[in-house]
mmCIF file of C-alpha atoms in Angstrom:
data_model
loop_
_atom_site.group_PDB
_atom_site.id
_atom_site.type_symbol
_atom_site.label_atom_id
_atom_site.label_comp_id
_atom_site.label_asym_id
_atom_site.label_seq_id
_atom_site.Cartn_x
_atom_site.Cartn_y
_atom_site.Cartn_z
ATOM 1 C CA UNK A 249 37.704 29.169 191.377
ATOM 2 C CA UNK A 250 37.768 28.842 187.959
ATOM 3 C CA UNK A 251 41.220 29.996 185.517
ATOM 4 C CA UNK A 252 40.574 33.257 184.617
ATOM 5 C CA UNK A 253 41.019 32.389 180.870
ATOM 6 C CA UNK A 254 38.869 29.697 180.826
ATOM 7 C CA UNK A 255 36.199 31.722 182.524
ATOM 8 C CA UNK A 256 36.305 33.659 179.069
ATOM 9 C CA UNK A 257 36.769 31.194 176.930
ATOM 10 C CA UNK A 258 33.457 29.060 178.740
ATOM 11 C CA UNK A 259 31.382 32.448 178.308
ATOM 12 C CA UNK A 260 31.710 31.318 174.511
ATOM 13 C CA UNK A 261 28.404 29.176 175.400
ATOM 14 C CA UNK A 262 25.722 32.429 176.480
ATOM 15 C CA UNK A 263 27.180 34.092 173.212
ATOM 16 C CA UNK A 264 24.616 34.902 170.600
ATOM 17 C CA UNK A 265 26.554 37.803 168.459
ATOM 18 C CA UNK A 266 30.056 36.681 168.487
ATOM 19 C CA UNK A 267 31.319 39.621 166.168
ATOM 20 C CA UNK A 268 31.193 41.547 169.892
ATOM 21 C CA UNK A 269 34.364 40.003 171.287
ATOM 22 C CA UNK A 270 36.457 40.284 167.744
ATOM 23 C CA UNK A 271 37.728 43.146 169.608
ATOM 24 C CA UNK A 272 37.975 45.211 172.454
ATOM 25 C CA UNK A 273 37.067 48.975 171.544
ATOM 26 C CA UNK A 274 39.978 50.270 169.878
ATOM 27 C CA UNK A 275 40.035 53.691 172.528
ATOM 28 C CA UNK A 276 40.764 50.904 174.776
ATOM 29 C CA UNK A 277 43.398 49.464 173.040
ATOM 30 C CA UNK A 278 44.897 53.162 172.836
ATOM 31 C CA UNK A 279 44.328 53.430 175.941
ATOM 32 C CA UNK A 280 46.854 51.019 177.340
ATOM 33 C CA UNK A 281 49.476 51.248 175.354
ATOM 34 C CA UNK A 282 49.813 54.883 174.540
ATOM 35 C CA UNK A 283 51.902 55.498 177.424
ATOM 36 C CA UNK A 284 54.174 52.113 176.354
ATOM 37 C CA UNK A 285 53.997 53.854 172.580
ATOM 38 C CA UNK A 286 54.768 57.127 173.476
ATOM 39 C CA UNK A 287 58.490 56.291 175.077
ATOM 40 C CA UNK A 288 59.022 53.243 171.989
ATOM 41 C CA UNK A 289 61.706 53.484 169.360
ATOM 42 C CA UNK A 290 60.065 54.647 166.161
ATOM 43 C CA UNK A 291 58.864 51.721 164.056
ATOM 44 C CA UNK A 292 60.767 50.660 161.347
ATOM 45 C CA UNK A 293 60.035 51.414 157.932
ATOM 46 C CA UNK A 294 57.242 48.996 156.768
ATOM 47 C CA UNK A 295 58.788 46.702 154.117
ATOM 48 C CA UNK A 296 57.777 44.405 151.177
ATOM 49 C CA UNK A 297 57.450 40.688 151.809
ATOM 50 C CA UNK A 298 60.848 38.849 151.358
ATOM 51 C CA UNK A 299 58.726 35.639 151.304
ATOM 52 C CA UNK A 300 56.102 34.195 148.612
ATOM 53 C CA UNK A 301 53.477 34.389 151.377
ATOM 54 C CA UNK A 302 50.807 32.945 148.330
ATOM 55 C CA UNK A 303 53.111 29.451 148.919
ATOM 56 C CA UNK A 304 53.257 29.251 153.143
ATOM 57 C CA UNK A 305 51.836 27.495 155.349
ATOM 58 C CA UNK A 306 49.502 24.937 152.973
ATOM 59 C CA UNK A 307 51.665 21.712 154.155
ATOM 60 C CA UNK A 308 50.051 18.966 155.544
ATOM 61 C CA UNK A 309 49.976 19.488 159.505
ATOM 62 C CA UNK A 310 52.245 17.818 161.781
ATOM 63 C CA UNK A 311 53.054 17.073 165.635
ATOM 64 C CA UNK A 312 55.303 20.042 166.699
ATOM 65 C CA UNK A 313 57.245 17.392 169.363
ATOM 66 C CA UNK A 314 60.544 17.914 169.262
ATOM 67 C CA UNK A 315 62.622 14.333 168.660
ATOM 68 C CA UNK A 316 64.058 12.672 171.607
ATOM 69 C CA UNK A 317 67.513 13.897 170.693
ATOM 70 C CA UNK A 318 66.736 17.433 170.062
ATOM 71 C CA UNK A 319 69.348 19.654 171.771
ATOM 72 C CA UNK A 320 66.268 22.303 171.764
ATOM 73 C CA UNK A 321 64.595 19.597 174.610
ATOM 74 C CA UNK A 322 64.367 20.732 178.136
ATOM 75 C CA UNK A 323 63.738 18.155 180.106
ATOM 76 C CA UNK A 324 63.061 16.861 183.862
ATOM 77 C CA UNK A 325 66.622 16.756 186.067
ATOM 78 C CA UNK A 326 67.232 13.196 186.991
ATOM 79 C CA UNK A 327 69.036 13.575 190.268
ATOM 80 C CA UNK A 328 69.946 10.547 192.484
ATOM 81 C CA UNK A 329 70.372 9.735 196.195
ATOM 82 C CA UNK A 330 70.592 11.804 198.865
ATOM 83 C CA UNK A 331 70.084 14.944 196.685
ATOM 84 C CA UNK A 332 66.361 13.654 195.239
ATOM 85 C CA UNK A 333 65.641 12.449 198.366
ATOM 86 C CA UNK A 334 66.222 16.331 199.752
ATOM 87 C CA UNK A 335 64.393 17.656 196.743
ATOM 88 C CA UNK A 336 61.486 15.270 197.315
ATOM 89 C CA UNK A 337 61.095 16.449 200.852
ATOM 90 C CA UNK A 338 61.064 19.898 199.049
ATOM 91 C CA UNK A 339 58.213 19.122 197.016
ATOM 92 C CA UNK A 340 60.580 19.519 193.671
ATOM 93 C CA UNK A 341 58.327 16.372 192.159
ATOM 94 C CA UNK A 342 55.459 17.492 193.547
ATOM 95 C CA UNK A 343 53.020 17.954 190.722
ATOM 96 C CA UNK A 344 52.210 21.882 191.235
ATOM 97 C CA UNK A 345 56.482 21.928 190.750
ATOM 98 C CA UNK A 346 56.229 20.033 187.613
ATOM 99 C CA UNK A 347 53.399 22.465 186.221
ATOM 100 C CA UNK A 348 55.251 25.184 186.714
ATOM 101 C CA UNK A 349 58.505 24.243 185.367
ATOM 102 C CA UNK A 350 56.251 23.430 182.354
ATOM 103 C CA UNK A 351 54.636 26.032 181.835
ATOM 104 C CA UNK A 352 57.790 28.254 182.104
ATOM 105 C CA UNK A 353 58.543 25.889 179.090
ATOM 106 C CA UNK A 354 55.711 26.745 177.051
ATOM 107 C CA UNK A 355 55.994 30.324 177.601
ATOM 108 C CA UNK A 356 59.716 30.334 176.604
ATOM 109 C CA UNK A 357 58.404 28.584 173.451
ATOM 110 C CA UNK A 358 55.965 31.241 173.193
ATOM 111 C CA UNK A 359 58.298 34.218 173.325
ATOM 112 C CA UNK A 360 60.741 32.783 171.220
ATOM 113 C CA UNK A 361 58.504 32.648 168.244
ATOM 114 C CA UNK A 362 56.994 36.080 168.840
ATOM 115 C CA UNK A 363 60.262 37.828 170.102
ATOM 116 C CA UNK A 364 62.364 36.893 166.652
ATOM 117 C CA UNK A 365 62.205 39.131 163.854
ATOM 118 C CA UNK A 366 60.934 36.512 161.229
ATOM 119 C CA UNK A 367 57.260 36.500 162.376
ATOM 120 C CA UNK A 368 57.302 40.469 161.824
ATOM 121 C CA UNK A 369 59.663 40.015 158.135
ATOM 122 C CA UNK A 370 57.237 37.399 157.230
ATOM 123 C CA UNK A 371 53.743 39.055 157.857
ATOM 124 C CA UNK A 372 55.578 42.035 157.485
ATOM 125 C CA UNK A 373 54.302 43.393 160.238
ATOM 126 C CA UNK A 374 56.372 46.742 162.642
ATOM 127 C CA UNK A 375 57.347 45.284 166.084
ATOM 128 C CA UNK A 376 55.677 47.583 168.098
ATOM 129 C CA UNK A 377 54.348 47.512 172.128
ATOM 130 C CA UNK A 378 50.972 46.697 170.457
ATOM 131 C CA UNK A 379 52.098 43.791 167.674
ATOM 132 C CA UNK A 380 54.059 41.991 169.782
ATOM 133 C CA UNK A 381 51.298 42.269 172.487
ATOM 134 C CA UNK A 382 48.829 41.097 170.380
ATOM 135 C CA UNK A 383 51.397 38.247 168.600
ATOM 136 C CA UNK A 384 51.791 37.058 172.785
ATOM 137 C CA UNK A 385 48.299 36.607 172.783
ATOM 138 C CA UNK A 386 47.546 34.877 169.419
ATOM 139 C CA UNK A 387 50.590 31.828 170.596
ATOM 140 C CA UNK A 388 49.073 32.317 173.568
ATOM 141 C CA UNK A 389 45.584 31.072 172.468
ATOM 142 C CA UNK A 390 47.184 28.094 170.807
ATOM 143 C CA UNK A 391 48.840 26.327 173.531
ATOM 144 C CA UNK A 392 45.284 27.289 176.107
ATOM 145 C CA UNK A 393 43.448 25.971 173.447
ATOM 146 C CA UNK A 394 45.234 22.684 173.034
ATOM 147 C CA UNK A 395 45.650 22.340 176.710
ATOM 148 C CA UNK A 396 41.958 22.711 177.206
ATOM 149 C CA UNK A 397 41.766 19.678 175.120
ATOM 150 C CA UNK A 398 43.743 17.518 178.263
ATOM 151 C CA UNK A 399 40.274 18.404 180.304
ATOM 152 C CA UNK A 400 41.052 19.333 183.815
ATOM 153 C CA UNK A 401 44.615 18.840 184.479
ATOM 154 C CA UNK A 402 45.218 20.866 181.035
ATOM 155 C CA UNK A 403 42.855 23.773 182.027
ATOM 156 C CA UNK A 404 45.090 23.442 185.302
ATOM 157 C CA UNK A 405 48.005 23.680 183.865
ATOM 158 C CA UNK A 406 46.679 26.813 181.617
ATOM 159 C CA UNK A 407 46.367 28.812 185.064
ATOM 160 C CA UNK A 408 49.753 28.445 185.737
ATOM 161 C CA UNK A 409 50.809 29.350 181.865
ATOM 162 C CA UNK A 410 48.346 32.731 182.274
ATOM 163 C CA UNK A 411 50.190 33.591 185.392
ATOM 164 C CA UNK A 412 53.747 33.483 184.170
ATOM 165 C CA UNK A 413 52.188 35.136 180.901
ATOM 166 C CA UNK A 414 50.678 37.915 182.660
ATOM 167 C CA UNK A 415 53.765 38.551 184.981
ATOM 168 C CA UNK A 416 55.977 38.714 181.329
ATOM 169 C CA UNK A 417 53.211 41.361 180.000
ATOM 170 C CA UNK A 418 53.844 43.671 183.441
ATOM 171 C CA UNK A 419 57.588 43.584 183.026
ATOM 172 C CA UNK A 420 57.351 44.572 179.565
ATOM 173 C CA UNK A 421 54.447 47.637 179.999
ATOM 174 C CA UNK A 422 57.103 48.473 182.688
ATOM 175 C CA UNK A 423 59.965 48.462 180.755
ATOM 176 C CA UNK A 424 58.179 50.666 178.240
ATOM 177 C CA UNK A 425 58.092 53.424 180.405
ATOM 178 C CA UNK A 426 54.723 52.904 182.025
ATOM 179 C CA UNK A 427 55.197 53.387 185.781
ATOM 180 C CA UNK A 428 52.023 55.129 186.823
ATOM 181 C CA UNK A 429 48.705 53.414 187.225
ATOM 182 C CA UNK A 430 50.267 50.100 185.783
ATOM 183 C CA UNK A 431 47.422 48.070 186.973
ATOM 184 C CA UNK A 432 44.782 50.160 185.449
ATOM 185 C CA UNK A 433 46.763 49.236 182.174
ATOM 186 C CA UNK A 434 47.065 45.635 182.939
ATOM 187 C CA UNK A 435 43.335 45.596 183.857
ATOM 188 C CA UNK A 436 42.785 47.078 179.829
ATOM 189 C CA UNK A 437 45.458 44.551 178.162
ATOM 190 C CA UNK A 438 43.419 41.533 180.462
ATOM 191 C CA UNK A 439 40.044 42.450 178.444
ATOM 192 C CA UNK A 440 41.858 42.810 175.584
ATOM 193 C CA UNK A 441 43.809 39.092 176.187
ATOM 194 C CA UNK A 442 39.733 37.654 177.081
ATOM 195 C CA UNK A 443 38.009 39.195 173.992
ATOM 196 C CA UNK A 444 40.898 38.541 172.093
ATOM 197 C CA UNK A 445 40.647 34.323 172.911
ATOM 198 C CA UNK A 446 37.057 34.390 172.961
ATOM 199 C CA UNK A 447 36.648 35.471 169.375
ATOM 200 C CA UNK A 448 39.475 33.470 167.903
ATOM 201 C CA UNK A 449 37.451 30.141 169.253
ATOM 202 C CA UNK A 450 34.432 31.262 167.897
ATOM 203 C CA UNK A 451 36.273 31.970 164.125
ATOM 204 C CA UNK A 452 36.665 28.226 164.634
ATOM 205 C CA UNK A 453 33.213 27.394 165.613
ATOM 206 C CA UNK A 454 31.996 25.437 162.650
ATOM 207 C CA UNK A 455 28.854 27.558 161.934
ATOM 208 C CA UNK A 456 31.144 30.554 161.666
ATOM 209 C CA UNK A 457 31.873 32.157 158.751
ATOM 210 C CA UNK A 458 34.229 30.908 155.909
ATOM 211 C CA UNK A 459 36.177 34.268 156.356
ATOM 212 C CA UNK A 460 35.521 34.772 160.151
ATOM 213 C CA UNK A 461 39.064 34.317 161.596
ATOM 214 C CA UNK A 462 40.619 35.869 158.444
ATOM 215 C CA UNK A 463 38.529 38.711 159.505
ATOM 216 C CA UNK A 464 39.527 38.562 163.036
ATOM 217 C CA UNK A 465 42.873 38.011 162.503
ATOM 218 C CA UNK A 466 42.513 41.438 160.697
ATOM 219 C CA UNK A 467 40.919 43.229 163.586
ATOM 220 C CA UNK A 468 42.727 42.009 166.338
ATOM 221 C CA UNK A 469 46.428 42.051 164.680
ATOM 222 C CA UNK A 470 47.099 43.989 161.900
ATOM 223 C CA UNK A 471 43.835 46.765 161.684
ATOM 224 C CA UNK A 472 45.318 49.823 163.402
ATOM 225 C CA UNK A 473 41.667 51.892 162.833
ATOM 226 C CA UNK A 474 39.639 49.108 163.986
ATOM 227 C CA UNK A 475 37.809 48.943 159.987
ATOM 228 C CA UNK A 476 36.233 45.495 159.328
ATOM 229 C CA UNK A 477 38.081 44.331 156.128
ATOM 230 C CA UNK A 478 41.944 44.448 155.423
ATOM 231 C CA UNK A 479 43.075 46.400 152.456
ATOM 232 C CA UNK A 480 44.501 45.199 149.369
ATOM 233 C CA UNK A 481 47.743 46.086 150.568
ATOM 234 C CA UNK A 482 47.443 44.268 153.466
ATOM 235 C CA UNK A 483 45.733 41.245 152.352
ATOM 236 C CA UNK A 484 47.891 38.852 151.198
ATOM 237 C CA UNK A 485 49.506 38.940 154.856
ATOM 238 C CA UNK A 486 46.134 38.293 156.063
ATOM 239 C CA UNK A 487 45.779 35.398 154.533
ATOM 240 C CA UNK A 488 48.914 33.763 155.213
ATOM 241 C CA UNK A 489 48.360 34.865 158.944
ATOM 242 C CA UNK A 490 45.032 32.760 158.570
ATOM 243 C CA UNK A 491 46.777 29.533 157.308
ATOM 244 C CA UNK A 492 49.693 30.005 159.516
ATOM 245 C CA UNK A 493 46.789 30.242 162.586
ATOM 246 C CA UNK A 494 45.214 27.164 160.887
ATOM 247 C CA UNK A 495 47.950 25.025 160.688
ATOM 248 C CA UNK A 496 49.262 26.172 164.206
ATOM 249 C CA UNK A 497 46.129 25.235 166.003
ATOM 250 C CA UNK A 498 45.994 21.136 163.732
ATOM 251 C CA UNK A 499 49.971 21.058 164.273
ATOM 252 C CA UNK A 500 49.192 21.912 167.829
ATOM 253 C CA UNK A 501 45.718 18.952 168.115
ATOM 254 C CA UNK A 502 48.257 16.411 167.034
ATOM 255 C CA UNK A 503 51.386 17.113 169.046
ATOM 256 C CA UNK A 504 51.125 14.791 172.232
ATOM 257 C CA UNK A 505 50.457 15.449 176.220
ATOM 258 C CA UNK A 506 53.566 14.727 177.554
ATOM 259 C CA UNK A 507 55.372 17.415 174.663
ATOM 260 C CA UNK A 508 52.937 19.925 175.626
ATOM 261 C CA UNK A 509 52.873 19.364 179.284
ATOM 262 C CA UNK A 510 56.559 19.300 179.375
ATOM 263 C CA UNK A 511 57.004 22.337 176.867
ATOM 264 C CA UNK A 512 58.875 20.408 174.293
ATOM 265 C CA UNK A 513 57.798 21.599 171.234
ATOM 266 C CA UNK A 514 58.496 24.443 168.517
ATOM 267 C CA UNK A 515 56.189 26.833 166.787
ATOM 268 C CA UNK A 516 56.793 26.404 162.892
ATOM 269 C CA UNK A 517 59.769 27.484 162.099
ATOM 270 C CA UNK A 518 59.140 31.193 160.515
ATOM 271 C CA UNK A 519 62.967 31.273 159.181
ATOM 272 C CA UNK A 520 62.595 28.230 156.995
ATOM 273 C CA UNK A 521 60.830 29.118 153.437
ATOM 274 C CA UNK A 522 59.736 25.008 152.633
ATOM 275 C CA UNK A 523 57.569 24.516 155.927
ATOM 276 C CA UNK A 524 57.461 20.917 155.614
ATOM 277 C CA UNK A 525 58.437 18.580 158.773
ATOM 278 C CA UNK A 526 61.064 19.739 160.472
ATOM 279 C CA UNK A 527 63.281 17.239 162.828
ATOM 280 C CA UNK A 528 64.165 19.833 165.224
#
């Protein structure tokens, strides 16, 4: 059986008007996170960017593999004797074992750049159920993407990411207060996760238009009414958001296998102003 994601992002091939999977309807949307909404703290006040966003994110692109010495690495244990030999009877090395502990990786690097306040200060954006939803799913789309790019054992490794994704996404509907008919609201934030991939690949397509991603970007993350173009109010964020996606997805192309497979890599660095390398 196919991943699930991929299965979307493969149905990118019979597509013919791609501006139908910018977004899932918006009643949707409402849908399955009013209940989450209805029991959230109230948003804080929306505030002025504390950042030039007209300067980020137009550095040259860069592997995000963290150095050897990073303190930030997680890597493999190394265990010895009669303890590995235990462990290897186990299946510990087994190479569904390794996925997983990768992918738990990944989606720890995932959540850390979506969970700290920066990415919402910088876009200035209100940390919502819905924001950081959709914020999961855009950091999401960068690490299937790249992993997609590994062929088979990537896509394989994808499955397992999904899974440990869409487990996080049920604790946190649940912790929002939503307690009845939790799977018909996972079954609305799952179309929303599969439109949501499938039209940020096709933004990329290269016969798409110039300002197709800004415009889903718009849609899909900061439009609250569903309306086609952001405001002028809104717009400058926009268009950082569509560098910073940019950059992500080249930063991502040129970061190696074994950093993604393992998880060791960072998401730019929101808190720092310069964006140039980083040693991290």
């Amino acid at each position: 059986m196919l991943p699930r994601w991929c299965r979307a992002v493969r149905s990118l091939n019979s597509i013919t008007q791609r501006n139908d999977f910018h977004a899932i309807s918006r009643q949707s949307y409402a849908m399955a996170t009013a209940a989450a909404a209805s029991v959230e703290p109230a948003p804080r006040p929306t505030k002025q960017p504390v950042v030039s966003l007209d300067k980020m994110f137009w550095s040259k692109p860069a592997s995000l593999a963290l150095a050897l010495d990073s303190p930030l690495r997680v890597d493999e244990p190394k265990y010895e004797g009669i303890k590995r030999f235990i462990l290897k009877l186990m299946l510990f090395y087994s190479k569904q074992s390794k996925s997983i502990r990768g992918a738990n990786v990944i989606y720890k690097r995932v959540v850390s750049q979506v969970d700290k306040p920066a990415i919402y200060d910088v876009f200035n954006l209100e940390k919502t159920f819905r924001m950081t939803f959709s914020l999961l799913v855009l950091h999401m789309w960068f690490c299937l993407r790249r992993l997609k790019e590994e062929g088979k054992e990537g896509v394989e490794l994808g499955q397992y990411l999904y899974e440990i994704y869409n487990h996080d996404v049920e604790m946190r509907v649940s912790k929002a207060g939503v307690n009845l008919l939790l799977s018909k609201w996972m079954k609305e934030l799952e179309k929303i996760f599969y439109g949501n991939i499938v039209a940020f690949d096709a933004a990329l397509l290269p016969e798409a238009k110039q300002d197709e991603l800004q415009n889903v970007i718009w849609r899909n993350i900061f439009s609250d009414d569903g309306s086609s173009k952001p405001d002028d109010a809104a717009l400058r964020a926009v268009q950082a958001m569509t560098r910073y996606v940019r950059r992500e997805v080249s930063c991502l192309s040129l970061t190696d296998k074994e950093a993604m497979f393992s998880g060791n890599f960072m998401f730019t660095p929101l808190e720092n102003t310069s964006f140039g390398p980083v040693r991290r």
